[in-house]
mmCIF file of C-alpha atoms in Angstrom:
data_model
loop_
_atom_site.group_PDB
_atom_site.id
_atom_site.type_symbol
_atom_site.label_atom_id
_atom_site.label_comp_id
_atom_site.label_asym_id
_atom_site.label_seq_id
_atom_site.Cartn_x
_atom_site.Cartn_y
_atom_site.Cartn_z
ATOM 1 C CA MET R 737 10.898 -5.797 -4.246
ATOM 2 C CA SER R 738 9.997 -2.296 -3.100
ATOM 3 C CA THR R 739 7.549 -1.538 -0.313
ATOM 4 C CA GLY R 740 6.026 1.842 0.430
ATOM 5 C CA ALA R 741 2.931 3.756 1.381
ATOM 6 C CA ILE R 742 0.740 6.100 -0.626
ATOM 7 C CA ILE R 743 -1.655 8.717 0.675
ATOM 8 C CA PHE R 744 -4.242 10.588 -1.390
ATOM 9 C CA ALA R 745 -4.861 14.160 -0.223
ATOM 10 C CA PHE R 746 -6.913 16.838 -1.936
ATOM 11 C CA ASN R 747 -7.452 20.086 -0.106
ATOM 12 C CA GLY R 748 -10.950 21.455 0.132
ATOM 13 C CA ASP R 749 -12.754 22.796 3.173
ATOM 14 C CA ILE R 750 -10.387 20.595 5.124
ATOM 15 C CA GLU R 751 -6.622 20.805 4.656
ATOM 16 C CA TYR R 752 -5.999 17.135 3.933
ATOM 17 C CA THR R 753 -2.383 17.665 2.846
ATOM 18 C CA ARG R 754 -1.535 18.885 6.358
ATOM 19 C CA ILE R 755 -3.254 15.839 7.864
ATOM 20 C CA ALA R 756 -1.405 13.625 5.342
ATOM 21 C CA GLN R 757 1.930 15.064 6.484
ATOM 22 C CA GLU R 758 1.283 13.907 10.029
ATOM 23 C CA CYS R 759 0.029 10.552 8.729
ATOM 24 C CA ALA R 760 3.264 10.153 6.702
ATOM 25 C CA ARG R 761 5.415 11.035 9.705
ATOM 26 C CA ARG R 762 3.774 8.246 11.676
ATOM 27 C CA ILE R 763 4.158 5.699 8.868
ATOM 28 C CA LYS R 764 7.878 6.442 8.644
ATOM 29 C CA GLN R 765 8.292 6.312 12.404
ATOM 30 C CA HIS R 766 6.522 3.006 12.969
ATOM 31 C CA LEU R 767 6.866 1.108 9.675
ATOM 32 C CA ASN R 768 10.038 2.676 8.301
ATOM 33 C CA ILE R 769 8.887 2.685 4.677
ATOM 34 C CA PRO R 770 8.895 5.502 2.079
ATOM 35 C CA VAL R 771 5.704 7.499 1.610
ATOM 36 C CA THR R 772 4.309 8.986 -1.602
ATOM 37 C CA LEU R 773 1.741 11.753 -1.605
ATOM 38 C CA ILE R 774 -0.788 11.808 -4.425
ATOM 39 C CA THR R 775 -2.325 15.241 -4.714
ATOM 40 C CA ASN R 776 -3.514 17.940 -7.079
ATOM 41 C CA ALA R 777 -1.602 20.638 -5.180
ATOM 42 C CA VAL R 778 1.298 22.053 -7.201
ATOM 43 C CA ARG R 779 3.466 23.033 -4.236
ATOM 44 C CA THR R 780 5.923 20.539 -2.744
ATOM 45 C CA TYR R 781 5.139 19.263 0.738
ATOM 46 C CA SER R 782 7.807 18.187 3.204
ATOM 47 C CA GLY R 783 7.730 14.793 4.871
ATOM 48 C CA PHE R 784 7.190 12.729 1.732
ATOM 49 C CA ASP R 785 9.744 10.772 -0.304
ATOM 50 C CA ASN R 786 7.828 11.291 -3.478
ATOM 51 C CA GLN R 787 4.934 13.416 -4.678
ATOM 52 C CA ILE R 788 2.725 12.565 -7.632
ATOM 53 C CA LEU R 789 0.665 15.314 -9.198
ATOM 54 C CA VAL R 790 -2.732 14.282 -10.515
ATOM 55 C CA ALA R 791 -5.800 16.138 -11.713
ATOM 56 C CA GLY R 792 -8.203 16.854 -8.869
ATOM 57 C CA PRO R 793 -11.090 14.481 -8.248
ATOM 58 C CA ASN R 794 -13.962 15.038 -10.633
ATOM 59 C CA TYR R 795 -16.564 14.571 -7.964
ATOM 60 C CA GLY R 796 -17.103 13.399 -4.436
ATOM 61 C CA GLY R 797 -19.854 15.185 -2.684
ATOM 62 C CA VAL R 798 -20.794 17.000 0.439
ATOM 63 C CA ARG R 799 -20.753 15.265 3.790
ATOM 64 C CA SER R 800 -21.690 16.333 7.282
ATOM 65 C CA TRP R 801 -19.469 15.602 10.269
ATOM 66 C CA ALA R 802 -20.409 16.045 13.908
ATOM 67 C CA ASP R 803 -17.326 18.171 14.573
ATOM 68 C CA CYS R 804 -17.882 20.536 11.601
ATOM 69 C CA ASP R 805 -20.351 23.409 11.791
ATOM 70 C CA ALA R 806 -21.509 22.986 8.197
ATOM 71 C CA PRO R 807 -21.361 20.222 5.572
ATOM 72 C CA VAL R 808 -17.935 20.080 3.929
ATOM 73 C CA THR R 809 -16.904 19.196 0.398
ATOM 74 C CA TRP R 810 -15.518 15.711 0.193
ATOM 75 C CA ARG R 811 -13.137 14.953 -2.659
ATOM 76 C CA ASN R 812 -12.581 11.243 -2.702
ATOM 77 C CA SER R 813 -12.901 9.981 -6.279
ATOM 78 C CA GLY R 814 -9.926 8.635 -8.238
ATOM 79 C CA ARG R 815 -8.725 6.251 -5.505
ATOM 80 C CA CYS R 816 -9.182 3.430 -8.019
ATOM 81 C CA ASP R 817 -6.008 4.708 -9.746
ATOM 82 C CA ALA R 818 -3.892 3.762 -6.715
ATOM 83 C CA LEU R 819 -2.577 0.576 -8.314
ATOM 84 C CA GLU R 820 -1.364 2.381 -11.446
ATOM 85 C CA LEU R 821 0.017 5.352 -9.560
ATOM 86 C CA SER R 822 1.851 3.409 -6.884
ATOM 87 C CA PRO R 823 5.619 3.299 -7.490
ATOM 88 C CA TYR R 824 5.963 0.280 -5.162
ATOM 89 C CA ASP R 825 5.651 -3.495 -5.663
ATOM 90 C CA THR R 826 3.917 -3.819 -2.294
ATOM 91 C CA THR R 827 1.805 -0.824 -1.367
ATOM 92 C CA LEU R 828 0.181 0.324 1.827
ATOM 93 C CA LEU R 829 -2.666 2.638 0.872
ATOM 94 C CA VAL R 830 -3.983 4.644 3.805
ATOM 95 C CA ASP R 831 -6.428 7.480 4.232
ATOM 96 C CA ALA R 832 -4.834 10.625 5.634
ATOM 97 C CA ASP R 833 -7.099 10.284 8.672
ATOM 98 C CA TYR R 834 -5.731 6.853 9.614
ATOM 99 C CA TRP R 835 -2.990 7.526 12.136
ATOM 100 C CA ILE R 836 -0.500 4.761 12.747
ATOM 101 C CA GLU R 837 0.787 4.220 16.271
ATOM 102 C CA ASP R 838 2.547 0.862 16.019
ATOM 103 C CA ASN R 839 3.987 -1.651 13.548
ATOM 104 C CA THR R 840 1.034 -4.064 13.456
ATOM 105 C CA LEU R 841 0.571 -3.527 9.710
ATOM 106 C CA ARG R 842 4.068 -4.815 9.017
ATOM 107 C CA CYS R 843 2.891 -8.446 9.045
ATOM 108 C CA LEU R 844 0.596 -7.681 6.083
ATOM 109 C CA LEU R 845 3.474 -6.150 4.142
ATOM 110 C CA GLU R 846 5.501 -9.331 4.739
ATOM 111 C CA ALA R 847 2.731 -11.875 4.050
ATOM 112 C CA ASP R 848 2.045 -13.280 0.582
ATOM 113 C CA GLY R 849 -1.578 -12.156 0.175
ATOM 114 C CA GLU R 850 -2.468 -10.163 -2.939
ATOM 115 C CA LEU R 851 -4.801 -7.652 -1.343
ATOM 116 C CA TYR R 852 -5.873 -6.896 2.197
ATOM 117 C CA ALA R 853 -8.561 -4.564 3.520
ATOM 118 C CA HIS R 854 -10.628 -4.282 6.682
ATOM 119 C CA ASN R 855 -13.927 -6.106 6.714
ATOM 120 C CA THR R 856 -14.697 -5.765 10.425
ATOM 121 C CA ARG R 857 -14.735 -2.517 12.318
ATOM 122 C CA GLN R 858 -15.141 -1.403 15.880
ATOM 123 C CA TYR R 859 -16.203 2.031 16.995
ATOM 124 C CA ILE R 860 -14.300 3.070 20.056
ATOM 125 C CA ASN R 861 -17.540 3.577 22.023
ATOM 126 C CA GLU R 862 -19.305 0.375 20.956
ATOM 127 C CA LEU R 863 -19.295 -2.991 22.650
ATOM 128 C CA THR R 864 -18.295 -5.317 19.830
ATOM 129 C CA SER R 865 -16.639 -5.359 16.455
ATOM 130 C CA LYS R 866 -18.870 -6.111 13.506
ATOM 131 C CA ILE R 867 -19.150 -6.288 9.743
ATOM 132 C CA GLU R 868 -21.066 -3.283 8.495
ATOM 133 C CA THR R 869 -23.534 -3.580 5.641
ATOM 134 C CA PHE R 870 -24.849 -0.972 3.217
ATOM 135 C CA GLY R 871 -27.957 -0.502 1.109
ATOM 136 C CA MET R 872 -31.300 -2.277 1.187
ATOM 137 C CA LEU R 873 -29.624 -5.511 0.096
ATOM 138 C CA LYS R 874 -27.308 -5.367 3.115
ATOM 139 C CA THR R 875 -24.162 -5.844 1.083
ATOM 140 C CA GLU R 876 -21.095 -6.484 3.251
ATOM 141 C CA MET R 877 -18.862 -3.470 3.515
ATOM 142 C CA TRP R 878 -15.101 -3.466 3.021
ATOM 143 C CA TRP R 879 -13.253 -0.391 4.221
ATOM 144 C CA ALA R 880 -10.976 1.444 1.780
ATOM 145 C CA THR R 881 -9.299 3.233 4.714
ATOM 146 C CA VAL R 882 -6.328 0.869 4.923
ATOM 147 C CA MET R 883 -5.283 -1.468 2.132
ATOM 148 C CA VAL R 884 -2.197 -3.500 1.372
ATOM 149 C CA PHE R 885 -1.809 -4.764 -2.185
ATOM 150 C CA ARG R 886 0.666 -6.242 -4.591
ATOM 151 C CA LYS R 887 0.719 -5.795 -8.350
ATOM 152 C CA THR R 888 -0.982 -9.036 -9.385
ATOM 153 C CA GLN R 889 -3.730 -9.921 -11.851
ATOM 154 C CA PHE R 890 -6.340 -10.280 -9.081
ATOM 155 C CA THR R 891 -5.470 -6.853 -7.694
ATOM 156 C CA LYS R 892 -5.613 -5.326 -11.164
ATOM 157 C CA ASP R 893 -9.054 -6.864 -11.661
ATOM 158 C CA VAL R 894 -10.236 -5.411 -8.335
ATOM 159 C CA PHE R 895 -9.013 -1.899 -9.163
ATOM 160 C CA ASP R 896 -10.473 -2.106 -12.688
ATOM 161 C CA ALA R 897 -13.804 -3.171 -11.215
ATOM 162 C CA TRP R 898 -13.520 -0.358 -8.647
ATOM 163 C CA ARG R 899 -13.089 2.126 -11.516
ATOM 164 C CA MET R 900 -16.059 0.618 -13.353
ATOM 165 C CA VAL R 901 -18.256 0.967 -10.253
ATOM 166 C CA GLU R 902 -17.048 4.546 -9.743
ATOM 167 C CA GLN R 903 -17.772 5.514 -13.344
ATOM 168 C CA ASN R 904 -21.214 3.907 -13.213
ATOM 169 C CA TYR R 905 -22.009 4.720 -9.612
ATOM 170 C CA LYS R 906 -25.629 5.642 -10.269
ATOM 171 C CA HIS R 907 -26.281 2.292 -11.921
ATOM 172 C CA TYR R 908 -24.692 0.331 -9.056
ATOM 173 C CA SER R 909 -26.456 2.417 -6.428
ATOM 174 C CA GLN R 910 -29.773 1.460 -8.022
ATOM 175 C CA LEU R 911 -28.770 -2.178 -8.453
ATOM 176 C CA PHE R 912 -27.593 -2.621 -4.856
ATOM 177 C CA GLN R 913 -30.061 -0.041 -3.545
ATOM 178 C CA PHE R 914 -27.861 2.375 -1.655
ATOM 179 C CA GLN R 915 -27.622 6.168 -1.610
ATOM 180 C CA GLN R 916 -26.109 7.617 -4.743
ATOM 181 C CA LYS R 917 -24.548 10.593 -2.976
ATOM 182 C CA PRO R 918 -21.982 11.127 -1.662
ATOM 183 C CA PHE R 919 -19.671 8.760 -3.526
ATOM 184 C CA ARG R 920 -18.144 6.230 -1.129
ATOM 185 C CA ASN R 921 -14.900 4.414 -1.920
ATOM 186 C CA ASP R 922 -15.843 1.808 0.683
ATOM 187 C CA PHE R 923 -18.938 0.867 -1.313
ATOM 188 C CA ALA R 924 -17.070 0.828 -4.642
ATOM 189 C CA LEU R 925 -14.319 -1.371 -3.168
ATOM 190 C CA SER R 926 -16.898 -3.698 -1.599
ATOM 191 C CA LEU R 927 -18.663 -4.208 -4.914
ATOM 192 C CA ALA R 928 -15.360 -4.637 -6.769
ATOM 193 C CA LEU R 929 -14.229 -7.352 -4.342
ATOM 194 C CA LEU R 930 -17.587 -9.076 -4.605
ATOM 195 C CA LEU R 931 -17.453 -9.034 -8.417
ATOM 196 C CA CYS R 932 -13.855 -10.242 -8.633
ATOM 197 C CA ASN R 933 -14.442 -13.016 -6.135
ATOM 198 C CA GLY R 934 -17.329 -14.528 -8.090
ATOM 199 C CA ASN R 935 -20.046 -13.015 -5.901
ATOM 200 C CA THR R 936 -18.683 -14.745 -2.805
ATOM 201 C CA HIS R 937 -17.123 -13.387 0.376
ATOM 202 C CA PRO R 938 -13.410 -12.706 -0.323
ATOM 203 C CA ALA R 939 -12.224 -14.025 3.037
ATOM 204 C CA GLN R 940 -8.612 -14.181 1.849
ATOM 205 C CA CYS R 941 -8.583 -10.364 1.648
ATOM 206 C CA ALA R 942 -9.675 -9.703 5.230
ATOM 207 C CA ILE R 943 -7.268 -8.013 7.597
ATOM 208 C CA PRO R 944 -7.613 -10.314 10.622
ATOM 209 C CA TRP R 945 -8.383 -7.602 13.153
ATOM 210 C CA PRO R 946 -10.981 -4.824 13.179
ATOM 211 C CA LEU R 947 -10.511 -1.276 11.989
ATOM 212 C CA ILE R 948 -10.730 0.878 15.109
ATOM 213 C CA ASN R 949 -12.856 3.924 14.327
ATOM 214 C CA VAL R 950 -13.062 7.053 16.458
ATOM 215 C CA PRO R 951 -16.455 8.589 15.590
ATOM 216 C CA ASP R 952 -16.706 12.267 14.761
ATOM 217 C CA ASN R 953 -18.756 12.999 17.900
ATOM 218 C CA CYS R 954 -15.933 11.913 20.221
ATOM 219 C CA SER R 955 -13.731 14.441 21.928
ATOM 220 C CA ILE R 956 -10.059 13.765 21.331
ATOM 221 C CA ASP R 957 -6.929 14.766 23.122
ATOM 222 C CA LEU R 958 -3.383 13.548 22.538
ATOM 223 C CA GLN R 959 -0.659 14.073 25.097
ATOM 224 C CA ASP R 960 2.636 12.175 25.401
ATOM 225 C CA ASN R 961 1.393 9.608 22.870
ATOM 226 C CA VAL R 962 -1.658 8.797 25.015
ATOM 227 C CA TRP R 963 -5.047 9.364 23.406
ATOM 228 C CA THR R 964 -7.893 10.461 25.644
ATOM 229 C CA LEU R 965 -11.206 9.816 23.911
ATOM 230 C CA GLY R 966 -14.416 11.141 25.418
ATOM 231 C CA TYR R 967 -17.932 10.061 24.475
ATOM 232 C CA ASP R 968 -21.430 9.842 25.903
ATOM 233 C CA VAL R 969 -23.098 6.548 26.805
ATOM 234 C CA TYR R 970 -26.857 6.181 27.238
ATOM 235 C CA GLU R 971 -27.378 4.464 30.597
ATOM 236 C CA ASN R 972 -30.414 4.451 32.907
ATOM 237 C CA SER R 973 -32.348 6.963 30.797
ATOM 238 C CA GLU R 974 -29.566 9.522 30.593
ATOM 239 C CA PHE R 975 -26.383 10.251 28.714
ATOM 240 C CA LYS R 976 -23.316 9.783 30.852
ATOM 241 C CA PRO R 977 -19.972 11.254 29.870
ATOM 242 C CA LYS R 978 -17.220 8.642 29.760
ATOM 243 C CA GLN R 979 -13.684 8.410 28.519
ATOM 244 C CA ILE R 980 -10.930 5.941 27.791
ATOM 245 C CA LYS R 981 -7.200 6.298 27.359
ATOM 246 C CA ILE R 982 -5.328 4.475 24.621
ATOM 247 C CA LYS R 983 -1.736 4.264 23.498
ATOM 248 C CA ASN R 984 0.090 2.477 20.675
ATOM 249 C CA GLN R 985 -3.147 1.833 18.808
ATOM 250 C CA ASN R 986 -3.750 2.589 15.116
ATOM 251 C CA LEU R 987 -6.850 4.764 14.862
ATOM 252 C CA HIS R 988 -9.172 5.898 12.084
ATOM 253 C CA ILE R 989 -10.139 9.349 13.278
ATOM 254 C CA MET R 990 -13.373 10.367 11.619
ATOM 255 C CA GLY R 991 -13.650 13.881 13.018
ATOM 256 C CA LYS R 992 -11.754 15.990 10.519
ATOM 257 C CA ARG R 993 -11.679 19.202 12.534
ATOM 258 C CA ASN R 994 -10.332 17.175 15.444
ATOM 259 C CA LEU R 995 -7.514 16.057 13.172
ATOM 260 C CA GLU R 996 -6.707 19.589 12.106
ATOM 261 C CA LYS R 997 -6.491 20.600 15.768
ATOM 262 C CA LEU R 998 -4.262 17.614 16.556
ATOM 263 C CA CYS R 999 -1.971 18.510 13.656
ATOM 264 C CA GLU R 1000 -1.413 21.898 15.257
ATOM 265 C CA LEU R 1001 -0.427 20.189 18.516
ATOM 266 C CA GLN R 1002 2.222 17.959 16.896
ATOM 267 C CA MET C 1099 -10.536 26.035 27.651
ATOM 268 C CA ASP C 1100 -13.791 27.455 29.073
ATOM 269 C CA THR C 1101 -14.903 26.431 32.561
ATOM 270 C CA ASP C 1102 -17.996 24.556 31.313
ATOM 271 C CA LYS C 1103 -15.844 22.339 29.150
ATOM 272 C CA LEU C 1104 -13.347 21.876 31.957
ATOM 273 C CA SER C 1105 -15.965 20.736 34.452
ATOM 274 C CA GLN C 1106 -17.519 18.455 31.839
ATOM 275 C CA ASN C 1107 -14.143 16.799 31.290
ATOM 276 C CA ILE C 1108 -13.628 16.347 35.023
ATOM 277 C CA ARG C 1109 -17.039 14.679 35.318
ATOM 278 C CA ARG C 1110 -16.135 12.128 32.642
ATOM 279 C CA ARG C 1111 -15.661 8.734 34.256
ATOM 280 C CA PHE C 1112 -13.120 6.301 33.011
ATOM 281 C CA ASP C 1113 -14.865 3.517 31.070
ATOM 282 C CA HIS C 1114 -12.985 0.464 32.324
ATOM 283 C CA ASN C 1115 -14.999 -2.127 30.424
ATOM 284 C CA GLN C 1116 -14.603 -0.343 27.116
ATOM 285 C CA ALA C 1117 -10.893 0.253 27.687
ATOM 286 C CA LYS C 1118 -10.485 -3.450 28.403
ATOM 287 C CA ARG C 1119 -12.294 -4.381 25.187
ATOM 288 C CA VAL C 1120 -10.180 -2.024 23.068
ATOM 289 C CA LEU C 1121 -7.042 -3.328 24.733
ATOM 290 C CA ARG C 1122 -8.033 -6.871 23.843
ATOM 291 C CA GLU C 1123 -8.537 -5.943 20.170
ATOM 292 C CA LYS C 1124 -5.186 -4.203 20.141
ATOM 293 C CA TYR C 1125 -3.234 -7.120 21.529
ATOM 294 C CA GLN C 1126 -5.029 -9.692 19.407
ATOM 295 C CA ALA C 1127 -3.847 -7.733 16.352
ATOM 296 C CA LYS C 1128 -0.323 -7.632 17.748
ATOM 297 C CA MET C 1129 -0.257 -11.438 17.984
ATOM 298 C CA LEU C 1130 -0.130 -11.673 14.175
ATOM 299 C CA PHE C 1131 3.104 -12.144 12.282
ATOM 300 C CA ALA C 1132 4.223 -13.266 8.833
ATOM 301 C CA LEU C 1133 6.461 -16.262 8.140
ATOM 302 C CA SER C 1134 7.104 -18.237 4.950
ATOM 303 C CA GLY C 1135 4.473 -16.159 3.161
ATOM 304 C CA GLY C 1136 1.725 -17.108 5.640
ATOM 305 C CA LEU C 1137 0.066 -15.015 8.311
ATOM 306 C CA TRP C 1138 0.110 -16.573 11.808
ATOM 307 C CA CYS C 1139 -1.541 -15.773 15.102
ATOM 308 C CA ALA C 1140 0.725 -16.430 18.087
ATOM 309 C CA GLY C 1141 -1.091 -18.301 20.815
ATOM 310 C CA PRO C 1142 -1.287 -21.539 22.776
ATOM 311 C CA GLU C 1143 -2.951 -23.369 19.874
ATOM 312 C CA LEU C 1144 -0.185 -22.581 17.363
ATOM 313 C CA ILE C 1145 2.607 -23.202 19.878
ATOM 314 C CA THR C 1146 1.106 -26.553 20.885
ATOM 315 C CA HIS C 1147 0.671 -27.506 17.233
ATOM 316 C CA CYS C 1148 4.338 -26.720 16.552
ATOM 317 C CA ASN C 1149 5.393 -28.707 19.608
ATOM 318 C CA LEU C 1150 3.354 -31.675 18.411
ATOM 319 C CA CYS C 1151 4.975 -31.532 14.956
ATOM 320 C CA LEU C 1152 8.455 -31.325 16.442
ATOM 321 C CA ALA C 1153 7.765 -34.160 18.908
ATOM 322 C CA ASN C 1154 6.794 -36.349 15.952
ATOM 323 C CA ALA C 1155 9.835 -35.277 13.900
ATOM 324 C CA HIS C 1156 7.733 -33.324 11.371
ATOM 325 C CA PHE C 1157 10.201 -30.507 10.954
ATOM 326 C CA GLN C 1158 8.681 -29.050 7.767
ATOM 327 C CA PRO C 1159 4.925 -29.542 8.223
ATOM 328 C CA VAL C 1160 2.202 -27.929 6.140
ATOM 329 C CA LEU C 1161 -0.019 -25.855 8.415
ATOM 330 C CA LEU C 1162 -3.047 -23.657 7.765
ATOM 331 C CA ASP C 1163 -2.411 -19.947 8.331
ATOM 332 C CA THR C 1164 -5.029 -17.450 9.593
ATOM 333 C CA HIS C 1165 -6.524 -17.146 6.099
ATOM 334 C CA GLY C 1166 -6.847 -20.923 5.771
ATOM 335 C CA ASN C 1167 -4.001 -21.241 3.270
ATOM 336 C CA PRO C 1168 -1.760 -24.314 3.535
ATOM 337 C CA VAL C 1169 1.823 -23.158 4.074
ATOM 338 C CA LYS C 1170 4.953 -25.293 4.369
ATOM 339 C CA VAL C 1171 6.911 -23.964 7.334
ATOM 340 C CA ASP C 1172 9.926 -24.664 9.477
ATOM 341 C CA ALA C 1173 8.206 -25.823 12.690
ATOM 342 C CA GLU C 1174 11.109 -24.800 14.909
ATOM 343 C CA GLU C 1175 11.253 -21.287 13.455
ATOM 344 C CA LEU C 1176 7.482 -20.907 13.672
ATOM 345 C CA LYS C 1177 7.453 -22.070 17.282
ATOM 346 C CA THR C 1178 10.282 -19.729 18.253
ATOM 347 C CA GLN C 1179 8.612 -16.715 16.662
ATOM 348 C CA ALA C 1180 5.159 -17.605 18.001
ATOM 349 C CA LEU C 1181 6.445 -18.120 21.532
ATOM 350 C CA GLN C 1182 8.479 -14.924 21.470
ATOM 351 C CA ARG C 1183 5.580 -12.885 20.102
ATOM 352 C CA TRP C 1184 3.124 -14.440 22.562
ATOM 353 C CA GLN C 1185 5.289 -13.755 25.608
ATOM 354 C CA GLU C 1186 6.230 -10.243 24.503
ATOM 355 C CA GLN C 1187 2.682 -9.167 23.818
ATOM 356 C CA MET C 1188 1.147 -10.890 26.841
ATOM 357 C CA ASN C 1189 3.634 -9.095 29.089
ATOM 358 C CA ALA C 1190 2.846 -5.761 27.443
ATOM 359 C CA TRP C 1191 -0.893 -6.500 27.684
ATOM 360 C CA HIS C 1192 -0.564 -7.339 31.378
ATOM 361 C CA ALA C 1193 1.395 -4.160 32.097
ATOM 362 C CA GLU C 1194 -1.075 -1.950 30.242
ATOM 363 C CA HIS C 1195 -4.033 -3.703 31.835
ATOM 364 C CA ALA C 1196 -2.587 -3.051 35.294
ATOM 365 C CA GLU C 1197 -2.065 0.603 34.378
ATOM 366 C CA LEU C 1198 -5.671 0.941 33.192
ATOM 367 C CA ARG C 1199 -7.023 -0.462 36.456
ATOM 368 C CA LYS C 1200 -5.505 2.496 38.263
ATOM 369 C CA GLN C 1201 -7.389 5.006 36.095
ATOM 370 C CA ARG C 1202 -10.289 6.851 37.640
#
């Protein structure tokens, strides 16, 4: 039984392949598993055990980030092909902006579950973890940022449903009353899980700890493996600058320019 | 770095409460481990449960894992791993917590 990680990276306004290289380095360091890059770039990138060339995403959209001066193109479609493209029996699918700092995910690779994803999330500057909802119907959100899956019938059904939602995104956005643009893999995965689990909460798929998100308006510094994260907190009618220091913690870093800067520091 | 940014960074106060919360999330995640196909959370409840099984000579009990799945496990092996994980991570948590308290 083979185990490995796959990362999708399509360069646009942001150089995702560079970010993916750093992501892959961390996966190898902490989880010691091979990493495959799935990209539309013809050149060969170092740091990966395998590289799969695919056609670029057909669509995605434009998204604004607090750390980018202007909206950037966001190429995120085609993630529903991960199951077919993965060369591994057990696959860890991570976004390039999810940087691994410890081996916590190993327990999911060793457990028997068919598919795992994050249902709860915690922003680094918020008080509690919570389950996010989307659209007017407040559908529970599942994050496509980190997933572990095995090649089973249930997983195949989920990825097929994901593809169906992606191909008919306008229809589903009207049905569940959420914004049609930009396309969000999180929403497509959430609907796919809901459909495949008979319209009930797929509790068996939940990663039993929250996804730790670093919002794009945080300042980030990384020195000697210690993250210093700065943010503003509204207290007593004013914004007060605060910071925390973290080490050995997997982080989903949402500020893409911050990531590019950190890549230069590595 | 420009001086405005430098002085802004110096003014930033260390958010002890938030750091404590994030630390808690981190170590709760680290308490999880896989055994016999199930996913387990090391802690007093699991260790006590294993002890109870062993005291009553139930060496291969069926226990519910964190996802509520019944899993047949070796109670001794589960207890050993749970205890080891619990002690390891609690010690690390304690050390990091003490380090954070010194931050200003």
